[in-house]
Coordinates of C-alpha atoms and ligand atoms in Angstrom, one line a residue:
M1 CA 0.0 0.0 0.0
T2 CA 1.4 3.4 -0.9
N3 CA 0.0 6.2 1.2
D4 CA 0.4 9.9 1.0
Q5 CA -2.7 10.3 3.4
S6 CA -5.0 11.8 0.8
H7 CA -4.3 9.3 -2.1
I8 CA -3.8 5.7 -1.3
T9 CA -2.9 2.9 -3.7
V10 CA -3.6 -0.8 -2.9
D11 CA -4.1 -4.0 -4.8
V12 CA -7.5 -4.7 -3.2
L13 CA -9.9 -2.2 -1.6
V14 CA -12.6 -3.8 0.5
V15 CA -15.7 -1.8 1.4
G16 CA -17.2 -2.8 4.7
A17 CA -15.8 -4.3 7.9
G18 CA -18.5 -6.8 8.8
L19 CA -18.2 -10.5 8.6
A20 CA -17.6 -10.5 4.8
G21 CA -15.1 -7.6 4.7
L22 CA -13.0 -9.0 7.5
R23 CA -12.9 -12.4 5.9
A24 CA -11.9 -10.8 2.6
L25 CA -9.2 -8.8 4.3
Y26 CA -7.8 -11.9 5.9
S27 CA -7.7 -13.9 2.8
M28 CA -6.4 -11.3 0.4
R29 CA -3.6 -10.3 2.8
E30 CA -2.7 -14.0 3.2
A31 CA -2.5 -14.3 -0.6
G32 CA 0.0 -11.4 -0.7
F33 CA -2.1 -8.6 -1.9
S34 CA -1.9 -5.1 -0.3
V35 CA -5.4 -4.4 1.2
A36 CA -7.3 -1.5 2.7
V37 CA -10.7 -1.7 4.2
L38 CA -13.1 1.2 4.3
E39 CA -15.7 1.2 7.0
A40 CA -18.3 4.0 7.4
S41 CA -18.8 3.4 11.1
D42 CA -16.3 4.0 13.9
D43 CA -16.1 0.3 14.7
L44 CA -16.2 -3.1 13.0
G45 CA -18.9 -5.8 13.0
G46 CA -21.4 -4.5 10.3
V47 CA -24.9 -5.5 11.2
W48 CA -23.8 -6.9 14.5
H49 CA -22.4 -3.5 15.4
Y50 CA -25.7 -1.7 14.6
N51 CA -28.5 -4.1 15.6
R52 CA -28.3 -3.7 19.4
Y53 CA -32.0 -3.8 20.1
P54 CA -33.2 -5.8 23.1
G55 CA -33.3 -9.5 22.3
A56 CA -31.1 -9.2 19.2
R57 CA -29.7 -12.7 18.7
C58 CA -28.4 -14.9 15.9
D59 CA -31.0 -17.4 14.8
V60 CA -28.5 -19.7 13.3
E61 CA -26.7 -21.9 15.8
S62 CA -23.6 -20.3 17.2
Y63 CA -21.2 -23.2 16.2
D64 CA -22.4 -22.9 12.6
Y65 CA -22.5 -19.1 12.6
S66 CA -18.8 -18.7 13.0
Y67 CA -15.8 -18.7 10.6
L68 CA -14.6 -22.1 9.5
F69 CA -11.2 -21.0 8.0
S70 CA -9.3 -21.5 11.2
P71 CA -9.6 -24.8 13.1
E72 CA -7.5 -23.1 15.9
L73 CA -10.1 -20.3 16.2
E74 CA -12.9 -22.9 16.3
Q75 CA -11.2 -24.7 19.2
E76 CA -10.4 -21.5 21.2
W77 CA -13.8 -19.8 21.0
R78 CA -16.4 -20.8 23.6
W79 CA -20.0 -20.0 22.7
S80 CA -22.2 -19.8 25.8
E81 CA -25.6 -20.4 24.2
R82 CA -27.0 -22.4 21.3
Y83 CA -28.1 -19.1 19.7
A84 CA -25.7 -16.3 20.5
T85 CA -26.8 -12.8 21.6
Q86 CA -25.8 -9.8 19.6
P87 CA -23.1 -8.8 22.2
E88 CA -21.6 -12.3 22.1
V89 CA -21.5 -12.4 18.3
L90 CA -19.9 -8.9 18.3
S91 CA -17.3 -9.9 20.8
Y92 CA -16.5 -13.0 18.6
I93 CA -16.0 -10.7 15.6
R94 CA -13.8 -8.4 17.7
H95 CA -11.8 -11.4 18.9
V96 CA -11.3 -12.5 15.3
A97 CA -10.1 -9.1 14.3
E98 CA -7.6 -9.0 17.2
R99 CA -6.4 -12.5 16.8
F100 CA -5.7 -12.1 13.1
H101 CA -4.5 -8.4 13.4
L102 CA -7.2 -7.1 11.1
R103 CA -8.1 -3.9 12.9
P104 CA -5.1 -1.7 12.0
T105 CA -5.9 -2.1 8.3
I106 CA -9.4 -0.8 8.6
Q107 CA -10.1 2.9 7.9
F108 CA -12.9 3.7 10.2
N109 CA -15.3 6.7 9.8
T110 CA -14.6 6.4 6.1
R111 CA -17.6 6.1 3.8
M112 CA -17.2 5.4 0.1
A113 CA -19.0 8.0 -1.9
R114 CA -18.0 7.1 -5.5
A115 CA -16.0 4.5 -7.4
E116 CA -15.1 4.8 -11.1
F117 CA -13.3 2.3 -13.3
N118 CA -10.4 3.6 -15.2
E119 CA -10.3 1.8 -18.6
A120 CA -6.7 2.8 -19.3
S121 CA -5.2 1.5 -16.0
N122 CA -7.8 -1.2 -15.3
R123 CA -8.1 0.2 -11.8
W124 CA -10.8 1.6 -9.6
S125 CA -10.6 5.2 -8.4
V126 CA -12.6 5.5 -5.2
T127 CA -13.5 8.7 -3.4
T128 CA -14.6 8.7 0.2
E129 CA -16.8 11.3 1.8
D130 CA -13.9 12.8 3.6
G131 CA -12.3 13.7 0.3
R132 CA -9.6 11.1 0.1
T133 CA -9.0 9.0 -3.0
W134 CA -8.1 5.4 -3.2
D135 CA -6.6 3.7 -6.2
A136 CA -7.3 -0.1 -6.3
G137 CA -6.7 -2.9 -8.7
T138 CA -9.7 -4.8 -7.3
L139 CA -12.8 -3.4 -5.5
I140 CA -14.7 -5.8 -3.2
M141 CA -18.1 -4.6 -2.0
A142 CA -18.8 -6.2 1.3
V143 CA -21.5 -3.9 2.3
G144 CA -24.2 -6.3 3.5
Q145 CA -27.6 -7.3 2.2
L146 CA -29.5 -5.9 5.2
S147 CA -27.6 -2.8 6.1
T148 CA -29.6 0.1 4.6
T149 CA -32.5 0.6 7.0
K150 CA -36.0 1.3 6.0
Q151 CA -37.5 3.9 8.2
P152 CA -40.9 5.2 7.0
T153 CA -41.6 8.9 7.6
L154 CA -45.0 9.2 9.1
P155 CA -47.1 12.3 8.8
G156 CA -46.6 14.4 11.9
Q157 CA -43.4 12.6 12.8
E158 CA -41.6 15.9 13.7
S159 CA -44.4 16.7 16.2
F160 CA -44.0 13.6 18.2
T161 CA -42.5 14.5 21.6
G162 CA -41.4 11.0 22.5
A163 CA -38.3 9.2 21.2
I164 CA -38.0 7.3 17.9
Y165 CA -35.6 4.5 17.3
H166 CA -34.9 2.0 14.5
S167 CA -34.0 -1.6 15.4
A168 CA -30.9 -1.5 13.2
A169 CA -29.6 1.9 14.5
W170 CA -30.1 1.2 18.2
P171 CA -28.2 3.5 20.5
R172 CA -25.0 2.0 21.8
E173 CA -25.7 3.1 25.3
G174 CA -29.0 1.2 25.2
V175 CA -32.4 2.7 25.9
D176 CA -34.2 2.7 29.3
L177 CA -37.7 1.6 28.6
A178 CA -38.8 1.1 32.2
G179 CA -42.1 2.7 32.9
K180 CA -42.5 3.8 29.3
R181 CA -45.4 3.3 26.8
V182 CA -43.7 1.7 23.8
G183 CA -44.9 1.1 20.3
I184 CA -43.2 -1.2 17.8
I185 CA -44.0 -1.1 14.1
G186 CA -43.0 -4.3 12.3
T187 CA -43.2 -8.0 13.1
G188 CA -40.3 -9.4 11.1
S189 CA -37.4 -11.2 12.9
S190 CA -36.3 -7.9 14.6
G191 CA -39.8 -7.1 16.0
V192 CA -40.4 -10.7 17.0
Q193 CA -37.1 -10.9 18.9
M194 CA -37.5 -7.6 20.7
T195 CA -41.2 -7.9 21.7
P196 CA -40.9 -10.3 24.7
L197 CA -38.0 -8.3 26.2
I198 CA -39.6 -4.9 25.8
A199 CA -42.9 -6.2 27.1
A200 CA -41.1 -7.3 30.2
E201 CA -39.4 -3.9 30.7
A202 CA -41.9 -1.3 29.5
A203 CA -45.0 -0.2 31.3
H204 CA -47.0 -0.9 28.2
L205 CA -46.3 -2.2 24.7
T206 CA -48.4 -1.8 21.6
V207 CA -47.3 -3.9 18.6
F208 CA -48.5 -2.5 15.3
Q209 CA -48.8 -5.4 12.9
R210 CA -49.2 -5.2 9.1
S211 CA -48.7 -8.9 8.4
A212 CA -48.4 -11.9 10.6
N213 CA -45.5 -14.3 9.8
F214 CA -44.6 -17.8 10.7
S215 CA -42.2 -18.3 13.6
I216 CA -40.5 -21.4 15.0
P217 CA -39.3 -21.7 18.6
A218 CA -35.6 -21.2 19.0
A219 CA -35.2 -23.9 21.6
N220 CA -32.3 -21.8 22.9
A221 CA -30.2 -23.3 25.7
P222 CA -26.9 -22.7 27.4
I223 CA -24.0 -24.8 26.0
S224 CA -22.5 -27.0 28.7
A225 CA -18.8 -27.8 28.9
E226 CA -19.5 -31.4 27.8
E227 CA -21.5 -30.2 24.8
D228 CA -18.8 -27.7 23.8
A229 CA -16.2 -30.4 24.0
A230 CA -18.3 -32.9 22.0
I231 CA -18.9 -30.3 19.2
K232 CA -15.3 -29.4 19.1
A233 CA -14.1 -33.0 19.0
D234 CA -16.2 -33.4 15.8
Y235 CA -16.1 -29.9 14.4
R236 CA -14.7 -30.7 11.0
A237 CA -17.4 -33.3 10.4
R238 CA -20.0 -30.7 11.5
R239 CA -18.5 -28.2 9.0
T240 CA -18.6 -30.8 6.2
R241 CA -22.3 -31.5 6.9
A242 CA -23.0 -27.7 6.8
L243 CA -21.1 -27.3 3.5
N244 CA -23.1 -30.2 2.0
S245 CA -26.5 -29.2 3.3
P246 CA -28.9 -27.1 1.2
S247 CA -28.6 -23.9 3.2
G248 CA -25.3 -24.4 4.9
L249 CA -27.0 -24.9 8.3
G250 CA -26.1 -28.6 8.6
F251 CA -29.6 -29.9 8.5
V252 CA -30.0 -32.9 6.3
P253 CA -33.5 -32.7 4.6
N254 CA -35.8 -35.6 5.3
G255 CA -35.8 -37.5 2.0
A256 CA -39.5 -38.1 2.1
S257 CA -42.4 -36.0 0.8
A258 CA -44.8 -34.6 3.4
L259 CA -47.6 -36.0 1.3
E260 CA -46.3 -39.6 1.5
A261 CA -46.5 -39.7 5.3
S262 CA -49.7 -40.5 7.2
A263 CA -51.2 -37.7 9.3
E264 CA -49.9 -39.3 12.5
E265 CA -46.4 -39.7 11.1
R266 CA -46.3 -36.1 9.9
Q267 CA -47.5 -34.9 13.3
A268 CA -44.7 -36.8 15.0
V269 CA -42.0 -35.5 12.5
Y270 CA -43.3 -31.9 12.9
E271 CA -43.4 -32.2 16.7
A272 CA -39.8 -33.4 16.8
A273 CA -38.7 -30.6 14.4
W274 CA -40.7 -28.0 16.3
V275 CA -39.0 -28.5 19.6
R276 CA -35.4 -28.5 18.4
L277 CA -34.7 -27.5 14.8
G278 CA -35.5 -23.8 14.5
F279 CA -35.0 -23.0 10.8
G280 CA -34.4 -26.6 10.1
F281 CA -38.2 -27.1 10.5
A282 CA -38.5 -26.2 6.8
L283 CA -36.5 -29.4 6.0
A284 CA -38.7 -31.7 8.0
Y285 CA -39.8 -33.0 4.6
K286 CA -38.0 -32.5 1.3
D287 CA -40.8 -30.7 -0.4
I288 CA -42.1 -28.2 2.2
L289 CA -40.5 -25.3 0.2
L290 CA -41.3 -26.9 -3.2
N291 CA -44.9 -28.1 -3.1
E292 CA -47.9 -26.1 -2.0
A293 CA -49.9 -29.1 -0.6
S294 CA -46.8 -30.3 1.3
N295 CA -46.2 -26.8 2.5
E296 CA -49.8 -26.5 3.7
T297 CA -49.3 -29.4 6.1
A298 CA -46.4 -27.6 7.7
A299 CA -48.3 -24.3 7.7
T300 CA -51.3 -25.9 9.4
F301 CA -49.1 -27.4 12.1
I302 CA -47.5 -24.1 12.8
R303 CA -50.9 -22.2 12.9
D304 CA -52.1 -24.8 15.4
K305 CA -49.0 -24.2 17.5
I306 CA -49.5 -20.5 17.4
A307 CA -53.2 -20.9 18.4
A308 CA -52.2 -23.0 21.4
Q309 CA -50.0 -20.2 22.7
V310 CA -52.4 -17.3 22.5
K311 CA -55.4 -17.0 24.8
D312 CA -57.4 -14.1 23.3
P313 CA -59.3 -15.4 20.2
S314 CA -59.1 -12.2 18.2
T315 CA -55.4 -11.7 19.0
R316 CA -54.8 -15.4 18.1
E317 CA -56.5 -14.9 14.8
L318 CA -54.5 -11.8 14.0
L319 CA -51.2 -13.5 14.8
T320 CA -52.0 -16.4 12.5
P321 CA -50.2 -16.1 9.2
R322 CA -52.3 -16.7 6.1
G323 CA -52.2 -16.1 2.4
F324 CA -48.6 -17.2 1.6
P325 CA -46.6 -20.4 2.0
F326 CA -44.6 -21.1 5.1
G327 CA -41.0 -20.1 4.5
A328 CA -41.7 -18.1 1.3
K329 CA -41.1 -15.1 3.5
R330 CA -38.2 -15.6 5.9
P331 CA -39.7 -17.0 9.1
S332 CA -38.6 -15.9 12.5
V333 CA -37.1 -18.0 15.2
D334 CA -38.5 -16.8 18.5
S335 CA -38.3 -17.1 22.2
N336 CA -41.8 -16.6 23.8
Y337 CA -43.1 -14.2 21.1
F338 CA -46.6 -15.5 20.9
T339 CA -47.1 -16.0 24.7
T340 CA -46.1 -12.3 25.2
F341 CA -49.5 -11.3 23.8
N342 CA -51.1 -13.0 26.8
R343 CA -49.6 -10.3 29.1
N344 CA -51.9 -7.6 30.4
N345 CA -49.5 -4.8 29.3
V346 CA -49.3 -5.9 25.7
A347 CA -51.7 -5.0 22.8
L348 CA -51.7 -6.0 19.2
V349 CA -53.1 -3.6 16.6
D350 CA -54.0 -4.6 13.1
I351 CA -52.7 -1.8 10.9
K352 CA -53.8 -3.6 7.8
A353 CA -57.4 -3.2 8.8
D354 CA -56.9 0.1 10.5
P355 CA -53.9 1.8 8.9
I356 CA -51.6 4.3 10.6
K357 CA -52.6 7.9 9.8
A358 CA -50.0 10.0 11.7
L359 CA -47.9 10.6 14.7
T360 CA -49.2 13.2 17.0
P361 CA -47.3 15.0 19.8
T362 CA -48.4 12.3 22.2
G363 CA -48.6 9.1 20.2
L364 CA -49.8 7.3 17.1
S365 CA -53.1 7.7 15.3
T366 CA -54.8 5.1 13.2
G367 CA -58.1 5.7 11.4
N368 CA -60.0 4.5 14.4
A369 CA -57.9 5.1 17.5
H370 CA -55.1 7.1 19.2
Y371 CA -52.3 5.2 21.0
P372 CA -50.4 7.2 23.6
L373 CA -46.7 6.5 23.3
D374 CA -43.4 7.7 24.9
V375 CA -41.2 5.6 22.6
L376 CA -41.8 4.4 19.0
I377 CA -39.6 1.7 17.5
Y378 CA -39.4 1.1 13.8
A379 CA -38.6 -2.6 13.3
T380 CA -39.4 -2.1 9.6
G381 CA -36.4 -3.8 8.2
F382 CA -34.2 -2.8 5.3
D383 CA -33.8 -2.0 1.6
A384 CA -32.5 -5.5 1.2
F385 CA -29.8 -6.8 -1.2
T386 CA -29.3 -3.7 -3.2
G387 CA -29.8 -0.8 -0.8
S388 CA -26.2 -0.5 0.2
L389 CA -24.8 -1.3 -3.2
L390 CA -26.7 1.4 -4.9
R391 CA -26.1 4.1 -2.3
P392 CA -22.6 5.2 -3.6
D393 CA -22.1 6.2 -7.2
I394 CA -20.4 3.2 -8.9
I395 CA -19.4 3.9 -12.5
G396 CA -18.1 1.0 -14.6
R397 CA -16.9 0.8 -18.2
D398 CA -18.3 3.3 -20.8
G399 CA -19.6 5.5 -18.0
L400 CA -22.3 3.0 -17.0
S401 CA -23.5 3.5 -13.5
L402 CA -24.6 0.5 -11.4
R403 CA -27.9 2.2 -10.7
D404 CA -28.6 2.4 -14.4
K405 CA -27.4 -1.1 -15.0
W406 CA -29.7 -2.4 -12.3
S407 CA -32.7 -0.1 -13.0
A408 CA -34.8 -3.2 -13.8
G409 CA -33.3 -5.2 -10.9
P410 CA -29.9 -6.6 -10.1
A411 CA -28.1 -8.8 -12.7
T412 CA -24.9 -10.5 -11.7
Y413 CA -22.8 -13.5 -12.6
L414 CA -22.7 -15.9 -9.6
G415 CA -23.8 -12.9 -7.4
L416 CA -20.1 -12.0 -7.5
G417 CA -19.4 -10.2 -10.8
V418 CA -21.3 -7.7 -12.9
S419 CA -20.8 -7.3 -16.6
G420 CA -19.6 -3.8 -17.4
F421 CA -17.9 -3.5 -14.0
P422 CA -14.5 -5.2 -14.3
N423 CA -12.4 -6.0 -11.3
M424 CA -15.4 -5.3 -9.0
F425 CA -16.8 -8.1 -6.9
I426 CA -19.7 -8.3 -4.5
L427 CA -19.8 -10.6 -1.5
V428 CA -23.0 -12.4 -0.8
G429 CA -24.7 -10.2 -3.4
P430 CA -27.9 -10.7 -5.3
G431 CA -27.7 -13.9 -7.3
S432 CA -25.8 -15.8 -4.7
P433 CA -27.2 -18.0 -1.8
S434 CA -26.7 -15.1 0.5
L435 CA -29.9 -14.6 2.6
L436 CA -31.2 -18.1 1.8
S437 CA -28.1 -19.6 3.5
N438 CA -25.9 -19.6 6.5
V439 CA -24.4 -16.3 5.4
I440 CA -21.1 -16.7 7.1
L441 CA -20.5 -20.0 5.3
S442 CA -21.5 -18.4 2.0
I443 CA -19.1 -15.5 2.6
E444 CA -16.2 -17.9 3.2
Q445 CA -17.0 -20.0 0.1
Q446 CA -17.0 -16.9 -2.1
V447 CA -13.9 -15.3 -0.5
D448 CA -11.8 -18.4 -0.9
W449 CA -12.9 -18.8 -4.5
L450 CA -12.4 -15.1 -5.3
T451 CA -8.9 -15.1 -3.7
E452 CA -7.9 -18.1 -5.9
M453 CA -9.2 -16.3 -9.0
L454 CA -7.3 -13.2 -8.3
V455 CA -4.1 -15.1 -7.6
H456 CA -4.6 -17.0 -10.9
A457 CA -5.2 -13.8 -12.8
K458 CA -2.1 -12.2 -11.2
T459 CA 0.0 -15.2 -12.2
L460 CA -1.2 -14.8 -15.8
G461 CA -0.8 -11.1 -15.8
A462 CA -4.5 -10.6 -16.5
A463 CA -5.3 -7.1 -15.5
R464 CA -9.0 -7.2 -16.2
I465 CA -11.5 -9.7 -14.8
E466 CA -15.0 -9.1 -16.0
A467 CA -18.1 -11.4 -16.1
S468 CA -19.2 -11.7 -19.8
P469 CA -22.7 -10.4 -20.6
D470 CA -23.5 -13.9 -21.8
A471 CA -22.5 -15.6 -18.6
E472 CA -24.4 -13.0 -16.6
A473 CA -27.6 -13.5 -18.7
R474 CA -27.4 -17.2 -18.3
W475 CA -26.9 -17.0 -14.6
V476 CA -29.8 -14.6 -14.1
D477 CA -32.0 -17.1 -16.0
H478 CA -30.7 -19.9 -13.9
V479 CA -31.4 -18.0 -10.7
N480 CA -34.9 -17.4 -11.9
E481 CA -35.5 -21.0 -13.0
R482 CA -34.3 -22.3 -9.7
A483 CA -36.6 -19.9 -7.8
Q484 CA -39.6 -20.9 -9.9
E485 CA -39.1 -24.5 -8.8
T486 CA -39.7 -23.3 -5.2
L487 CA -42.4 -21.6 -3.3
Y488 CA -40.2 -18.6 -2.5
P489 CA -41.7 -16.3 -5.2
R490 CA -45.2 -16.8 -3.8
A491 CA -44.9 -14.2 -1.1
A492 CA -44.4 -10.5 -1.2
S493 CA -41.1 -10.5 0.6
Y494 CA -37.7 -8.8 0.4
Y495 CA -36.5 -11.8 -1.6
V496 CA -38.4 -10.3 -4.5
G497 CA -38.0 -6.6 -3.7
A498 CA -41.5 -6.2 -2.2
E499 CA -40.3 -4.4 0.9
I500 CA -39.8 -1.1 -0.9
E501 CA -42.5 0.6 -3.0
G502 CA -41.4 0.9 -6.6
K503 CA -38.4 -1.4 -6.3
P504 CA -38.1 -3.8 -9.3
R505 CA -39.7 -7.1 -8.6
V506 CA -36.9 -9.6 -9.2
F507 CA -36.1 -12.7 -7.2
M508 CA -32.7 -11.9 -5.7
P509 CA -31.1 -14.7 -3.8
Y510 CA -29.9 -18.0 -5.4
S511 CA -32.2 -20.8 -4.2
G512 CA -30.0 -23.6 -5.6
G513 CA -28.3 -24.2 -2.2
V514 CA -24.7 -23.7 -1.1
R515 CA -23.5 -27.0 -2.4
G516 CA -25.0 -26.5 -5.9
Y517 CA -23.5 -23.0 -5.8
R518 CA -20.1 -24.3 -4.8
R519 CA -20.2 -26.8 -7.6
E520 CA -20.8 -24.0 -10.1
L521 CA -17.9 -22.0 -8.7
E522 CA -15.7 -25.1 -9.0
R523 CA -16.8 -25.6 -12.6
V524 CA -16.0 -22.0 -13.5
A525 CA -12.6 -22.3 -11.9
A526 CA -11.9 -25.5 -13.7
N527 CA -12.6 -23.7 -16.9
G528 CA -9.9 -21.3 -16.2
Y529 CA -12.4 -18.6 -15.3
A530 CA -13.2 -18.1 -19.0
D531 CA -16.6 -16.6 -18.2
F532 CA -14.7 -13.9 -16.3
G533 CA -12.6 -13.1 -19.4
I534 CA -9.4 -14.5 -18.0
P535 CA -7.3 -15.8 -20.9
G536 CA -5.7 -19.3 -20.8
K537 CA -6.5 -22.9 -20.8
A538 CA -9.1 -24.7 -18.7
S539 CA -7.7 -27.3 -16.4
A540 CA -8.5 -31.0 -16.9
G541 CA -12.1 -32.0 -16.2
G542 CA -13.4 -28.5 -16.6
G543 CA -16.5 -29.3 -18.5
T544 CA -18.2 -27.0 -20.9
P545 CA -17.7 -23.3 -20.5
G546 CA -20.9 -21.6 -19.6
G547 CA -23.0 -24.8 -19.2
I548 CA -24.7 -24.4 -15.8
Q549 CA -25.4 -27.7 -14.2
N550 CA -28.4 -28.3 -12.1
N551 CA -27.5 -30.0 -8.8
Ligands
N01_1 O1 -37.3 -6.7 8.8 P1 -38.4 -7.4 8.0 P2 -36.5 -7.3 10.1 N1 -45.7 0.2 7.9 O2 -38.3 -6.8 6.6 C1 -43.2 -4.2 8.6 C2 -32.4 -10.5 9.4 N2 -32.5 -10.6 10.9 O3 -35.6 -6.2 10.6 O4 -44.5 -7.9 6.3 C3 -45.9 -0.9 8.7 O5 -38.3 -8.9 8.0 C4 -43.2 -5.4 7.7 O6 -44.6 -5.7 7.4 P3 -44.9 -6.5 6.0 C5 -33.3 -11.6 8.9 O7 -32.8 -12.1 7.6 C6 -31.8 -11.6 11.4 O8 -37.4 -7.8 11.1 O9 -44.1 -5.8 4.9 N3 -45.2 -2.0 8.8 C7 -42.6 -6.5 8.6 O10 -43.5 -6.9 9.6 C8 -34.6 -10.9 8.7 O11 -35.4 -11.6 7.8 C9 -31.8 -11.7 12.8 O12 -46.4 -6.3 5.8 C10 -44.1 -2.0 8.0 C11 -41.5 -5.6 9.3 O13 -41.9 -4.3 9.3 C12 -34.1 -9.6 8.2 O14 -33.0 -9.3 9.0 C13 -32.5 -10.9 13.6 C14 -43.8 -1.0 7.2 C15 -40.2 -5.7 8.6 O15 -39.7 -7.0 8.7 C16 -35.0 -8.4 8.3 O16 -35.7 -8.5 9.6 C17 -33.2 -9.9 13.0 C18 -44.6 0.2 7.1 N4 -44.4 1.2 6.3 C19 -33.2 -9.8 11.6 N5 -42.7 -1.3 6.5 C20 -30.9 -12.8 13.3 O17 -31.3 -13.4 14.2 C21 -42.3 -2.5 7.0 N6 -43.2 -3.0 7.9 C22 -29.6 -13.1 12.7

C-alpha cells in the first residue's frame, strides 16, 4: 500500500468491515495482496455493530454461525448459548479481528462516496466522503444485504415528543424503557425478537402489525462444557455437513415427501422438528418449500401451535399467518413471542385493517384510535440486497452506473461479478445463496474462490476480470429458473424486492443451495475462469464453459 494520506494505492480495496469484509481482508492479505478496508462506522462488525435492540440474537446456531477458515479459532472460542446474543457475536467478531491483526488495516469513519473504473489503467478510483481517494486494482463490495435501514416517515413525525428508534440503529448506550409506553411497528425477525424483552421492561407495549408471519421456537439453551467439548471434537465433520447441506446450516433434509406420510407420522415428525430445529423445521420434509400441498401441512401445524400459545381469540386470529406459503417469506425463530401477547401490558393492533394515519405529539393515530406512546420503535427492516450497493455512485466501463445497469433489478454473474464492472466483486450479493443460506459460510465460500481467481489472474498477468454479458444473462435465467421451482416467489417478501415501494420485482437470492452453488464455482474455476474473461486454458475436467449444471 502506498499512502500519502490523501491518495492511497492498494491491490485490493474492501468496502465494509463486517463478517464479509473482515474475511476478505484476511484472505487477500494472506495471498500477498496489499489491502485497505473502508468502514463507514467507527467500529467493525457490520450488522452486529448496529443491531443492538433488546433481544437481538443470531437465529443460526452459534457453532455454525462462525468462521470455519481457522480450526484453531474454532477450538479456542467458547460459545455460551446455542443461539448467541448480539453482544456475544460482536465480541466474537472483535476477537477474530484482534487474533488475526485485522483492525489496523481498517479505515474507520470512512464512507465510500464514489467509485469509477479507469479503462486505461484497469483500476478503480474510489473517493470517500472525507475527500480522500483510493486507487485499487480490485474493488470488493462487502456492504451487507441488510444494512440500509427502511424507516418510514409518518405524517406528523416531527411533532412527536417521544423518542423514535430503528431496530438497526439502536443507541450504543441502550435505551431505558422502564415505565414507558412503547410502540413497535414491524413484526419481522427484529420485531419478533424484541417484543418479549420490551414487554417485560416497559409499562405498556403496543405492537402495530401489518402482516403476521410464521415463527418457529428457537429452543435456545446454554452450552454445557460437555456439549462444547463434544462439538469441538467433531467440528470438522459438522462443517462438512454444513457445506453439503442445502442452506449451509447442517440440516439434512428428510428424503420423504410430506404427502407420502400419514397424518400421524407427519405430526410426529413436525413435533420433533418444532422442539429442536429452528429454521431446520423447513426441511422436516424434502418438499415443504417446493410443493404447495406439502407446505400447507407444515403451515397448518404451525398455525395450530400459534393458536395453542395465544389466549385471546381475536389476538390469536390476528397472529395467524395466512395467504402465503410457510418459508416463502423468511420465518422468524422466536423465544416466547406469541405468549407475550397474553400479558396484560401488551396489545396487538392490526394496521392492515386500520392503517396508521399519523404521529401526534403524544402518540400514534390510526383511522380508528389514538395510542399514547413515549417511545416508537421502527422494526421495519431494510432496503434488502441492493440498498447499500446502490447508495454510492459506482461507475463501470463506458460511464455506465450500477444504478442504471440495475434499473430493472440486479443482474450478476454468480452474485459476484457484474458485466460492465471489471475488477469489482460483490460478496453475498444478489444472485448468490446469501440470505437463503448460513451467510457466514457463503461468505467464506465466495472469498476463498475469489482469492484463488485473483491469484490466478495475477500469475497470468491478466489485469481485467469481468463477467461476460453472456455468462451473466445465463446466470440470471438460472437463478430465476431455480426460484420458480420453489415456493419462494409466492410471497411479497424482500426476496423479491416487495419491501420497498417501486423497487423492481426480481427474485434476488440464489435458491439452488450452497452445495450447488459451490459446484458451479468449481466448474467456473476448472474452466480457467473463462466466463470472467481470463485468458488461458481450462484445467482438466473443466466441462463446458458456460454450461450451468443443475444440482
Ligand atoms: O425486517 P423485515 P426485520 N408500515 O423486513 C413491517 C435478518 N435478521 O428487521 O411484512 C408498517 O423482516 C413489515 O410488514 P410487512 C433476517 O434475515 C436476522 O425484522 O411488509 N409496517 C414487517 O413486519 C430478517 O429476515 C436476525 O407487511 C411495516 C416488518 O416491518 C431480516 O434481518 C434478527 C412498514 C419488517 O420485517 C429483516 O428482519 C433480525 C410500514 N411502512 C433480523 N414497513 C438474526 O437473528 C415494513 N413494515 C440473525
